[in-house]
């Protein structure tokens, strides 16, 4: 056998038993194609999960079926393009759900750890002046107390023997206007959950997301008290999310927004 024939036979011989030889091309074009195929699939998987309706299209949290995290449950509400949202986002953005500018404004305020140290002194003074000097604020507090008292009576009627007993109990536990004003002054108009400076707007038709609301820290439906030590001031959008949920669940949801 000649030397040329031997060289040809060596080239045709498999590298290992039962294995095919692999040829890697050094062509730049082929390498580009290979690298494109081998890109990590993590981002693509997240996108696919979102497209398949496994994640909220606004906060990117994965939907849950656990009743322990009700704010991450999948809402029945959907956008026009069919994308899904969680219960928390449905409540957080509420009637502004289709206004991208409002959604971005809320996200920026809530996600970037705004607190009283980052607020201008002038803003804090204006908020304090409204609480201290504005006569409308006194009427506003009377209205708030009246609503709290009527709600207290409704709950008390479930256990009180008479209506007079329920009314007497509520007069004792529902904070007076002076106590409510003290809570408002202590807050300086800052949301106790997000640290964002809210607005005092007395109009019943006002739907501003940053309007301050009175909230029971422990919901009444969960055994919370009507007393002043169970009250806090929060933004309207935060109050909508919290609803009858615990503070633990509220903070968990807000911490997961991306």
PDB file of C-alpha atoms in Angstrom:
ATOM      1  CA  UNK A   1       0.000   0.000   0.000  1.00  0.00           C
ATOM      2  CA  UNK A   2       1.381   3.395  -0.955  1.00  0.00           C
ATOM      3  CA  UNK A   3       1.865   6.267   1.503  1.00  0.00           C
ATOM      4  CA  UNK A   4      -0.930   8.334  -0.166  1.00  0.00           C
ATOM      5  CA  UNK A   5      -3.419   5.472   0.330  1.00  0.00           C
ATOM      6  CA  UNK A   6      -2.446   5.153   4.019  1.00  0.00           C
ATOM      7  CA  UNK A   7      -3.051   8.871   4.620  1.00  0.00           C
ATOM      8  CA  UNK A   8      -6.514   8.639   3.035  1.00  0.00           C
ATOM      9  CA  UNK A   9      -7.481   5.665   5.198  1.00  0.00           C
ATOM     10  CA  UNK A  10      -6.445   7.537   8.372  1.00  0.00           C
ATOM     11  CA  UNK A  11      -8.698  10.482   7.454  1.00  0.00           C
ATOM     12  CA  UNK A  12     -11.701   8.208   6.877  1.00  0.00           C
ATOM     13  CA  UNK A  13     -11.227   6.295  10.151  1.00  0.00           C
ATOM     14  CA  UNK A  14     -13.635   7.247  12.989  1.00  0.00           C
ATOM     15  CA  UNK A  15     -12.039   8.979  16.019  1.00  0.00           C
ATOM     16  CA  UNK A  16     -13.627   6.604  18.637  1.00  0.00           C
ATOM     17  CA  UNK A  17     -15.664   3.453  18.635  1.00  0.00           C
ATOM     18  CA  UNK A  18     -19.342   4.130  17.920  1.00  0.00           C
ATOM     19  CA  UNK A  19     -18.812   7.917  17.837  1.00  0.00           C
ATOM     20  CA  UNK A  20     -18.939  10.236  14.874  1.00  0.00           C
ATOM     21  CA  UNK A  21     -16.259  12.804  14.324  1.00  0.00           C
ATOM     22  CA  UNK A  22     -17.356  16.449  14.808  1.00  0.00           C
ATOM     23  CA  UNK A  23     -15.984  19.154  12.591  1.00  0.00           C
ATOM     24  CA  UNK A  24     -16.091  22.745  13.927  1.00  0.00           C
ATOM     25  CA  UNK A  25     -15.973  25.370  11.264  1.00  0.00           C
ATOM     26  CA  UNK A  26     -13.873  28.434  11.896  1.00  0.00           C
ATOM     27  CA  UNK A  27     -15.986  30.478   9.515  1.00  0.00           C
ATOM     28  CA  UNK A  28     -17.063  33.753  11.224  1.00  0.00           C
ATOM     29  CA  UNK A  29     -20.576  33.516   9.766  1.00  0.00           C
ATOM     30  CA  UNK A  30     -21.149  29.997  11.121  1.00  0.00           C
ATOM     31  CA  UNK A  31     -19.797  30.969  14.561  1.00  0.00           C
ATOM     32  CA  UNK A  32     -22.285  33.836  14.726  1.00  0.00           C
ATOM     33  CA  UNK A  33     -25.147  31.464  14.012  1.00  0.00           C
ATOM     34  CA  UNK A  34     -23.955  28.999  16.685  1.00  0.00           C
ATOM     35  CA  UNK A  35     -23.552  31.744  19.319  1.00  0.00           C
ATOM     36  CA  UNK A  36     -27.048  33.039  18.586  1.00  0.00           C
ATOM     37  CA  UNK A  37     -28.500  29.612  19.276  1.00  0.00           C
ATOM     38  CA  UNK A  38     -26.520  29.171  22.490  1.00  0.00           C
ATOM     39  CA  UNK A  39     -27.592  32.486  24.150  1.00  0.00           C
ATOM     40  CA  UNK A  40     -28.931  31.869  27.701  1.00  0.00           C
ATOM     41  CA  UNK A  41     -32.681  31.294  27.582  1.00  0.00           C
ATOM     42  CA  UNK A  42     -33.537  32.926  30.938  1.00  0.00           C
ATOM     43  CA  UNK A  43     -34.861  36.174  29.456  1.00  0.00           C
ATOM     44  CA  UNK A  44     -36.758  34.302  26.804  1.00  0.00           C
ATOM     45  CA  UNK A  45     -38.319  32.069  29.488  1.00  0.00           C
ATOM     46  CA  UNK A  46     -39.464  35.113  31.505  1.00  0.00           C
ATOM     47  CA  UNK A  47     -40.941  36.655  28.384  1.00  0.00           C
ATOM     48  CA  UNK A  48     -42.683  33.400  27.537  1.00  0.00           C
ATOM     49  CA  UNK A  49     -44.078  33.119  31.090  1.00  0.00           C
ATOM     50  CA  UNK A  50     -45.463  36.636  30.790  1.00  0.00           C
ATOM     51  CA  UNK A  51     -46.929  35.933  27.351  1.00  0.00           C
ATOM     52  CA  UNK A  52     -48.508  32.711  28.634  1.00  0.00           C
ATOM     53  CA  UNK A  53     -50.283  34.619  31.388  1.00  0.00           C
ATOM     54  CA  UNK A  54     -48.162  33.264  34.255  1.00  0.00           C
ATOM     55  CA  UNK A  55     -46.968  36.711  35.374  1.00  0.00           C
ATOM     56  CA  UNK A  56     -48.650  40.066  35.966  1.00  0.00           C
ATOM     57  CA  UNK A  57     -48.072  42.349  32.985  1.00  0.00           C
ATOM     58  CA  UNK A  58     -47.578  45.392  35.272  1.00  0.00           C
ATOM     59  CA  UNK A  59     -45.487  44.233  38.249  1.00  0.00           C
ATOM     60  CA  UNK A  60     -43.991  41.032  36.733  1.00  0.00           C
ATOM     61  CA  UNK A  61     -44.851  38.948  39.796  1.00  0.00           C
ATOM     62  CA  UNK A  62     -45.776  35.349  39.166  1.00  0.00           C
ATOM     63  CA  UNK A  63     -49.403  34.562  39.850  1.00  0.00           C
ATOM     64  CA  UNK A  64     -50.145  32.357  42.834  1.00  0.00           C
ATOM     65  CA  UNK A  65     -53.053  30.138  43.754  1.00  0.00           C
ATOM     66  CA  UNK A  66     -52.300  30.354  47.485  1.00  0.00           C
ATOM     67  CA  UNK A  67     -54.854  32.148  49.679  1.00  0.00           C
ATOM     68  CA  UNK A  68     -51.915  33.193  51.880  1.00  0.00           C
ATOM     69  CA  UNK A  69     -50.958  35.760  49.202  1.00  0.00           C
ATOM     70  CA  UNK A  70     -54.291  37.080  47.895  1.00  0.00           C
ATOM     71  CA  UNK A  71     -52.726  40.154  46.259  1.00  0.00           C
ATOM     72  CA  UNK A  72     -50.749  37.926  43.870  1.00  0.00           C
ATOM     73  CA  UNK A  73     -53.799  36.013  42.699  1.00  0.00           C
ATOM     74  CA  UNK A  74     -54.695  36.389  39.029  1.00  0.00           C
ATOM     75  CA  UNK A  75     -57.350  39.051  38.530  1.00  0.00           C
ATOM     76  CA  UNK A  76     -60.334  38.517  36.261  1.00  0.00           C
ATOM     77  CA  UNK A  77     -59.584  41.922  34.724  1.00  0.00           C
ATOM     78  CA  UNK A  78     -57.531  41.957  31.521  1.00  0.00           C
ATOM     79  CA  UNK A  79     -56.145  44.522  29.097  1.00  0.00           C
ATOM     80  CA  UNK A  80     -57.427  44.891  25.556  1.00  0.00           C
ATOM     81  CA  UNK A  81     -54.462  42.862  24.260  1.00  0.00           C
ATOM     82  CA  UNK A  82     -55.419  39.964  26.554  1.00  0.00           C
ATOM     83  CA  UNK A  83     -52.532  40.387  29.035  1.00  0.00           C
ATOM     84  CA  UNK A  84     -53.338  39.556  32.656  1.00  0.00           C
ATOM     85  CA  UNK A  85     -52.782  41.461  35.905  1.00  0.00           C
ATOM     86  CA  UNK A  86     -52.731  40.481  39.567  1.00  0.00           C
ATOM     87  CA  UNK A  87     -55.310  41.509  42.168  1.00  0.00           C
ATOM     88  CA  UNK A  88     -52.788  43.858  43.796  1.00  0.00           C
ATOM     89  CA  UNK A  89     -52.141  45.851  40.603  1.00  0.00           C
ATOM     90  CA  UNK A  90     -55.836  45.950  39.764  1.00  0.00           C
ATOM     91  CA  UNK A  91     -56.471  47.605  43.144  1.00  0.00           C
ATOM     92  CA  UNK A  92     -53.320  49.750  43.131  1.00  0.00           C
ATOM     93  CA  UNK A  93     -53.948  51.424  39.777  1.00  0.00           C
ATOM     94  CA  UNK A  94     -57.734  51.121  39.897  1.00  0.00           C
ATOM     95  CA  UNK A  95     -59.501  53.554  37.562  1.00  0.00           C
ATOM     96  CA  UNK A  96     -56.132  54.786  36.232  1.00  0.00           C
ATOM     97  CA  UNK A  97     -55.292  51.290  34.982  1.00  0.00           C
ATOM     98  CA  UNK A  98     -55.242  52.448  31.334  1.00  0.00           C
ATOM     99  CA  UNK A  99     -53.286  55.653  31.966  1.00  0.00           C
ATOM    100  CA  UNK A 100     -49.597  54.797  31.465  1.00  0.00           C
ATOM    101  CA  UNK A 101     -48.400  58.195  32.773  1.00  0.00           C
ATOM    102  CA  UNK A 102     -50.243  57.720  36.075  1.00  0.00           C
ATOM    103  CA  UNK A 103     -49.002  54.127  36.392  1.00  0.00           C
ATOM    104  CA  UNK A 104     -45.391  55.252  35.836  1.00  0.00           C
ATOM    105  CA  UNK A 105     -45.806  58.102  38.351  1.00  0.00           C
ATOM    106  CA  UNK A 106     -47.146  55.748  41.024  1.00  0.00           C
ATOM    107  CA  UNK A 107     -44.396  53.199  40.379  1.00  0.00           C
ATOM    108  CA  UNK A 108     -41.643  55.831  40.572  1.00  0.00           C
ATOM    109  CA  UNK A 109     -42.990  57.248  43.835  1.00  0.00           C
ATOM    110  CA  UNK A 110     -43.533  53.890  45.513  1.00  0.00           C
ATOM    111  CA  UNK A 111     -40.472  52.011  44.257  1.00  0.00           C
ATOM    112  CA  UNK A 112     -37.734  54.544  44.876  1.00  0.00           C
ATOM    113  CA  UNK A 113     -37.992  54.663  48.668  1.00  0.00           C
ATOM    114  CA  UNK A 114     -39.341  58.172  49.060  1.00  0.00           C
ATOM    115  CA  UNK A 115     -39.322  59.283  52.694  1.00  0.00           C
ATOM    116  CA  UNK A 116     -39.654  62.425  54.790  1.00  0.00           C
ATOM    117  CA  UNK A 117     -35.918  63.163  54.542  1.00  0.00           C
ATOM    118  CA  UNK A 118     -36.253  63.516  50.779  1.00  0.00           C
ATOM    119  CA  UNK A 119     -39.158  65.938  50.992  1.00  0.00           C
ATOM    120  CA  UNK A 120     -38.805  69.695  50.821  1.00  0.00           C
ATOM    121  CA  UNK A 121     -39.440  71.618  54.039  1.00  0.00           C
ATOM    122  CA  UNK A 122     -41.832  73.909  52.170  1.00  0.00           C
ATOM    123  CA  UNK A 123     -44.044  70.955  51.203  1.00  0.00           C
ATOM    124  CA  UNK A 124     -44.141  69.703  54.788  1.00  0.00           C
ATOM    125  CA  UNK A 125     -44.989  73.179  56.090  1.00  0.00           C
ATOM    126  CA  UNK A 126     -47.835  73.560  53.602  1.00  0.00           C
ATOM    127  CA  UNK A 127     -49.278  70.201  54.658  1.00  0.00           C
ATOM    128  CA  UNK A 128     -48.957  71.094  58.355  1.00  0.00           C
ATOM    129  CA  UNK A 129     -50.588  74.500  57.765  1.00  0.00           C
ATOM    130  CA  UNK A 130     -53.610  72.889  56.106  1.00  0.00           C
ATOM    131  CA  UNK A 131     -54.071  70.638  59.152  1.00  0.00           C
ATOM    132  CA  UNK A 132     -53.552  73.423  61.701  1.00  0.00           C
ATOM    133  CA  UNK A 133     -55.233  76.480  60.235  1.00  0.00           C
ATOM    134  CA  UNK A 134     -57.719  75.499  57.577  1.00  0.00           C
ATOM    135  CA  UNK A 135     -61.322  75.644  58.847  1.00  0.00           C
ATOM    136  CA  UNK A 136     -62.313  73.188  56.151  1.00  0.00           C
ATOM    137  CA  UNK A 137     -60.098  70.636  57.834  1.00  0.00           C
ATOM    138  CA  UNK A 138     -62.258  70.740  60.955  1.00  0.00           C
ATOM    139  CA  UNK A 139     -65.368  70.033  58.879  1.00  0.00           C
ATOM    140  CA  UNK A 140     -63.461  67.275  57.114  1.00  0.00           C
ATOM    141  CA  UNK A 141     -62.538  65.620  60.446  1.00  0.00           C
ATOM    142  CA  UNK A 142     -66.164  65.814  61.636  1.00  0.00           C
ATOM    143  CA  UNK A 143     -67.219  64.016  58.466  1.00  0.00           C
ATOM    144  CA  UNK A 144     -64.529  61.356  58.948  1.00  0.00           C
ATOM    145  CA  UNK A 145     -65.547  60.777  62.575  1.00  0.00           C
ATOM    146  CA  UNK A 146     -69.211  60.580  61.631  1.00  0.00           C
ATOM    147  CA  UNK A 147     -68.441  57.863  59.044  1.00  0.00           C
ATOM    148  CA  UNK A 148     -66.273  55.949  61.528  1.00  0.00           C
ATOM    149  CA  UNK A 149     -68.978  56.110  64.157  1.00  0.00           C
ATOM    150  CA  UNK A 150     -71.742  54.868  61.839  1.00  0.00           C
ATOM    151  CA  UNK A 151     -69.529  51.996  60.735  1.00  0.00           C
ATOM    152  CA  UNK A 152     -68.748  51.158  64.351  1.00  0.00           C
ATOM    153  CA  UNK A 153     -72.472  51.058  65.186  1.00  0.00           C
ATOM    154  CA  UNK A 154     -73.134  48.675  62.288  1.00  0.00           C
ATOM    155  CA  UNK A 155     -70.506  46.268  63.595  1.00  0.00           C
ATOM    156  CA  UNK A 156     -71.555  46.710  67.227  1.00  0.00           C
ATOM    157  CA  UNK A 157     -75.170  45.860  66.432  1.00  0.00           C
ATOM    158  CA  UNK A 158     -74.049  42.297  65.738  1.00  0.00           C
ATOM    159  CA  UNK A 159     -73.238  41.730  69.428  1.00  0.00           C
ATOM    160  CA  UNK A 160     -74.862  44.594  71.382  1.00  0.00           C
ATOM    161  CA  UNK A 161     -78.205  43.841  73.012  1.00  0.00           C
ATOM    162  CA  UNK A 162     -79.656  47.250  72.178  1.00  0.00           C
ATOM    163  CA  UNK A 163     -78.925  50.095  69.781  1.00  0.00           C
ATOM    164  CA  UNK A 164     -78.240  52.380  72.738  1.00  0.00           C
ATOM    165  CA  UNK A 165     -75.549  49.990  73.982  1.00  0.00           C
ATOM    166  CA  UNK A 166     -73.910  49.971  70.535  1.00  0.00           C
ATOM    167  CA  UNK A 167     -74.040  53.778  70.299  1.00  0.00           C
ATOM    168  CA  UNK A 168     -72.594  54.174  73.805  1.00  0.00           C
ATOM    169  CA  UNK A 169     -69.727  51.803  73.001  1.00  0.00           C
ATOM    170  CA  UNK A 170     -68.890  53.646  69.775  1.00  0.00           C
ATOM    171  CA  UNK A 171     -68.856  57.045  71.476  1.00  0.00           C
ATOM    172  CA  UNK A 172     -66.110  55.715  73.738  1.00  0.00           C
ATOM    173  CA  UNK A 173     -63.890  53.933  71.218  1.00  0.00           C
ATOM    174  CA  UNK A 174     -64.150  56.126  68.094  1.00  0.00           C
ATOM    175  CA  UNK A 175     -61.514  58.912  68.333  1.00  0.00           C
ATOM    176  CA  UNK A 176     -62.694  62.478  68.837  1.00  0.00           C
ATOM    177  CA  UNK A 177     -61.980  65.171  66.247  1.00  0.00           C
ATOM    178  CA  UNK A 178     -59.137  66.433  68.461  1.00  0.00           C
ATOM    179  CA  UNK A 179     -57.557  62.964  68.516  1.00  0.00           C
ATOM    180  CA  UNK A 180     -57.909  62.626  64.753  1.00  0.00           C
ATOM    181  CA  UNK A 181     -56.273  66.023  64.300  1.00  0.00           C
ATOM    182  CA  UNK A 182     -53.378  64.934  66.543  1.00  0.00           C
ATOM    183  CA  UNK A 183     -52.861  61.816  64.373  1.00  0.00           C
ATOM    184  CA  UNK A 184     -52.911  63.986  61.234  1.00  0.00           C
ATOM    185  CA  UNK A 185     -50.373  66.449  62.692  1.00  0.00           C
ATOM    186  CA  UNK A 186     -48.080  63.615  63.739  1.00  0.00           C
ATOM    187  CA  UNK A 187     -48.161  62.162  60.216  1.00  0.00           C
ATOM    188  CA  UNK A 188     -47.246  65.515  58.616  1.00  0.00           C
ATOM    189  CA  UNK A 189     -49.331  64.366  55.664  1.00  0.00           C
ATOM    190  CA  UNK A 190     -46.934  61.516  54.864  1.00  0.00           C
ATOM    191  CA  UNK A 191     -48.190  58.032  54.001  1.00  0.00           C
ATOM    192  CA  UNK A 192     -47.171  55.692  56.836  1.00  0.00           C
ATOM    193  CA  UNK A 193     -46.587  52.800  54.416  1.00  0.00           C
ATOM    194  CA  UNK A 194     -44.822  54.335  51.409  1.00  0.00           C
ATOM    195  CA  UNK A 195     -43.346  57.499  52.928  1.00  0.00           C
ATOM    196  CA  UNK A 196     -44.839  59.560  50.073  1.00  0.00           C
ATOM    197  CA  UNK A 197     -46.286  63.007  50.852  1.00  0.00           C
ATOM    198  CA  UNK A 198     -50.026  62.861  50.173  1.00  0.00           C
ATOM    199  CA  UNK A 199     -52.579  65.555  49.470  1.00  0.00           C
ATOM    200  CA  UNK A 200     -55.494  66.733  51.618  1.00  0.00           C
ATOM    201  CA  UNK A 201     -58.476  66.872  49.311  1.00  0.00           C
ATOM    202  CA  UNK A 202     -61.945  66.934  50.812  1.00  0.00           C
ATOM    203  CA  UNK A 203     -63.949  66.386  47.628  1.00  0.00           C
ATOM    204  CA  UNK A 204     -65.902  63.123  47.686  1.00  0.00           C
ATOM    205  CA  UNK A 205     -65.486  62.858  43.930  1.00  0.00           C
ATOM    206  CA  UNK A 206     -61.724  63.223  44.122  1.00  0.00           C
ATOM    207  CA  UNK A 207     -59.945  60.138  42.809  1.00  0.00           C
ATOM    208  CA  UNK A 208     -56.315  61.288  43.031  1.00  0.00           C
ATOM    209  CA  UNK A 209     -54.079  58.299  43.738  1.00  0.00           C
ATOM    210  CA  UNK A 210     -52.072  60.323  46.300  1.00  0.00           C
ATOM    211  CA  UNK A 211     -55.047  61.600  48.329  1.00  0.00           C
ATOM    212  CA  UNK A 212     -54.662  60.649  51.998  1.00  0.00           C
ATOM    213  CA  UNK A 213     -57.075  58.091  53.446  1.00  0.00           C
ATOM    214  CA  UNK A 214     -57.726  56.941  57.002  1.00  0.00           C
ATOM    215  CA  UNK A 215     -56.959  53.255  57.373  1.00  0.00           C
ATOM    216  CA  UNK A 216     -57.279  50.730  60.205  1.00  0.00           C
ATOM    217  CA  UNK A 217     -53.875  49.040  60.633  1.00  0.00           C
ATOM    218  CA  UNK A 218     -55.580  45.794  61.641  1.00  0.00           C
ATOM    219  CA  UNK A 219     -58.750  45.616  59.500  1.00  0.00           C
ATOM    220  CA  UNK A 220     -62.022  45.679  61.419  1.00  0.00           C
ATOM    221  CA  UNK A 221     -63.033  42.486  59.622  1.00  0.00           C
ATOM    222  CA  UNK A 222     -59.951  40.816  61.143  1.00  0.00           C
ATOM    223  CA  UNK A 223     -60.789  41.873  64.676  1.00  0.00           C
ATOM    224  CA  UNK A 224     -59.176  45.303  64.600  1.00  0.00           C
ATOM    225  CA  UNK A 225     -60.266  48.091  66.914  1.00  0.00           C
ATOM    226  CA  UNK A 226     -61.979  51.398  66.092  1.00  0.00           C
ATOM    227  CA  UNK A 227     -59.654  53.155  68.540  1.00  0.00           C
ATOM    228  CA  UNK A 228     -57.114  55.787  67.519  1.00  0.00           C
ATOM    229  CA  UNK A 229     -54.094  53.556  68.100  1.00  0.00           C
ATOM    230  CA  UNK A 230     -55.303  51.380  65.211  1.00  0.00           C
ATOM    231  CA  UNK A 231     -55.452  54.274  62.732  1.00  0.00           C
ATOM    232  CA  UNK A 232     -52.916  55.388  60.140  1.00  0.00           C
ATOM    233  CA  UNK A 233     -52.895  57.740  57.164  1.00  0.00           C
ATOM    234  CA  UNK A 234     -52.041  56.172  53.798  1.00  0.00           C
ATOM    235  CA  UNK A 235     -52.305  57.102  50.142  1.00  0.00           C
ATOM    236  CA  UNK A 236     -55.604  56.297  48.468  1.00  0.00           C
ATOM    237  CA  UNK A 237     -53.936  53.810  46.101  1.00  0.00           C
ATOM    238  CA  UNK A 238     -52.270  52.028  49.051  1.00  0.00           C
ATOM    239  CA  UNK A 239     -55.568  51.860  50.914  1.00  0.00           C
ATOM    240  CA  UNK A 240     -57.215  50.306  47.854  1.00  0.00           C
ATOM    241  CA  UNK A 241     -54.558  47.587  47.720  1.00  0.00           C
ATOM    242  CA  UNK A 242     -54.661  46.855  51.430  1.00  0.00           C
ATOM    243  CA  UNK A 243     -58.424  46.528  51.742  1.00  0.00           C
ATOM    244  CA  UNK A 244     -59.044  43.734  54.270  1.00  0.00           C
ATOM    245  CA  UNK A 245     -55.521  42.353  53.893  1.00  0.00           C
ATOM    246  CA  UNK A 246     -52.906  42.372  56.634  1.00  0.00           C
ATOM    247  CA  UNK A 247     -49.980  44.800  56.704  1.00  0.00           C
ATOM    248  CA  UNK A 248     -47.638  41.825  56.188  1.00  0.00           C
ATOM    249  CA  UNK A 249     -49.347  40.885  52.919  1.00  0.00           C
ATOM    250  CA  UNK A 250     -49.401  44.525  51.777  1.00  0.00           C
ATOM    251  CA  UNK A 251     -45.675  45.006  52.386  1.00  0.00           C
ATOM    252  CA  UNK A 252     -44.883  41.666  50.706  1.00  0.00           C
ATOM    253  CA  UNK A 253     -46.753  42.719  47.564  1.00  0.00           C
ATOM    254  CA  UNK A 254     -45.182  46.197  47.419  1.00  0.00           C
ATOM    255  CA  UNK A 255     -41.675  44.761  47.925  1.00  0.00           C
ATOM    256  CA  UNK A 256     -42.147  42.449  44.923  1.00  0.00           C
ATOM    257  CA  UNK A 257     -43.117  45.157  42.417  1.00  0.00           C
ATOM    258  CA  UNK A 258     -40.410  45.464  39.735  1.00  0.00           C
TER     259      UNK A 258
END
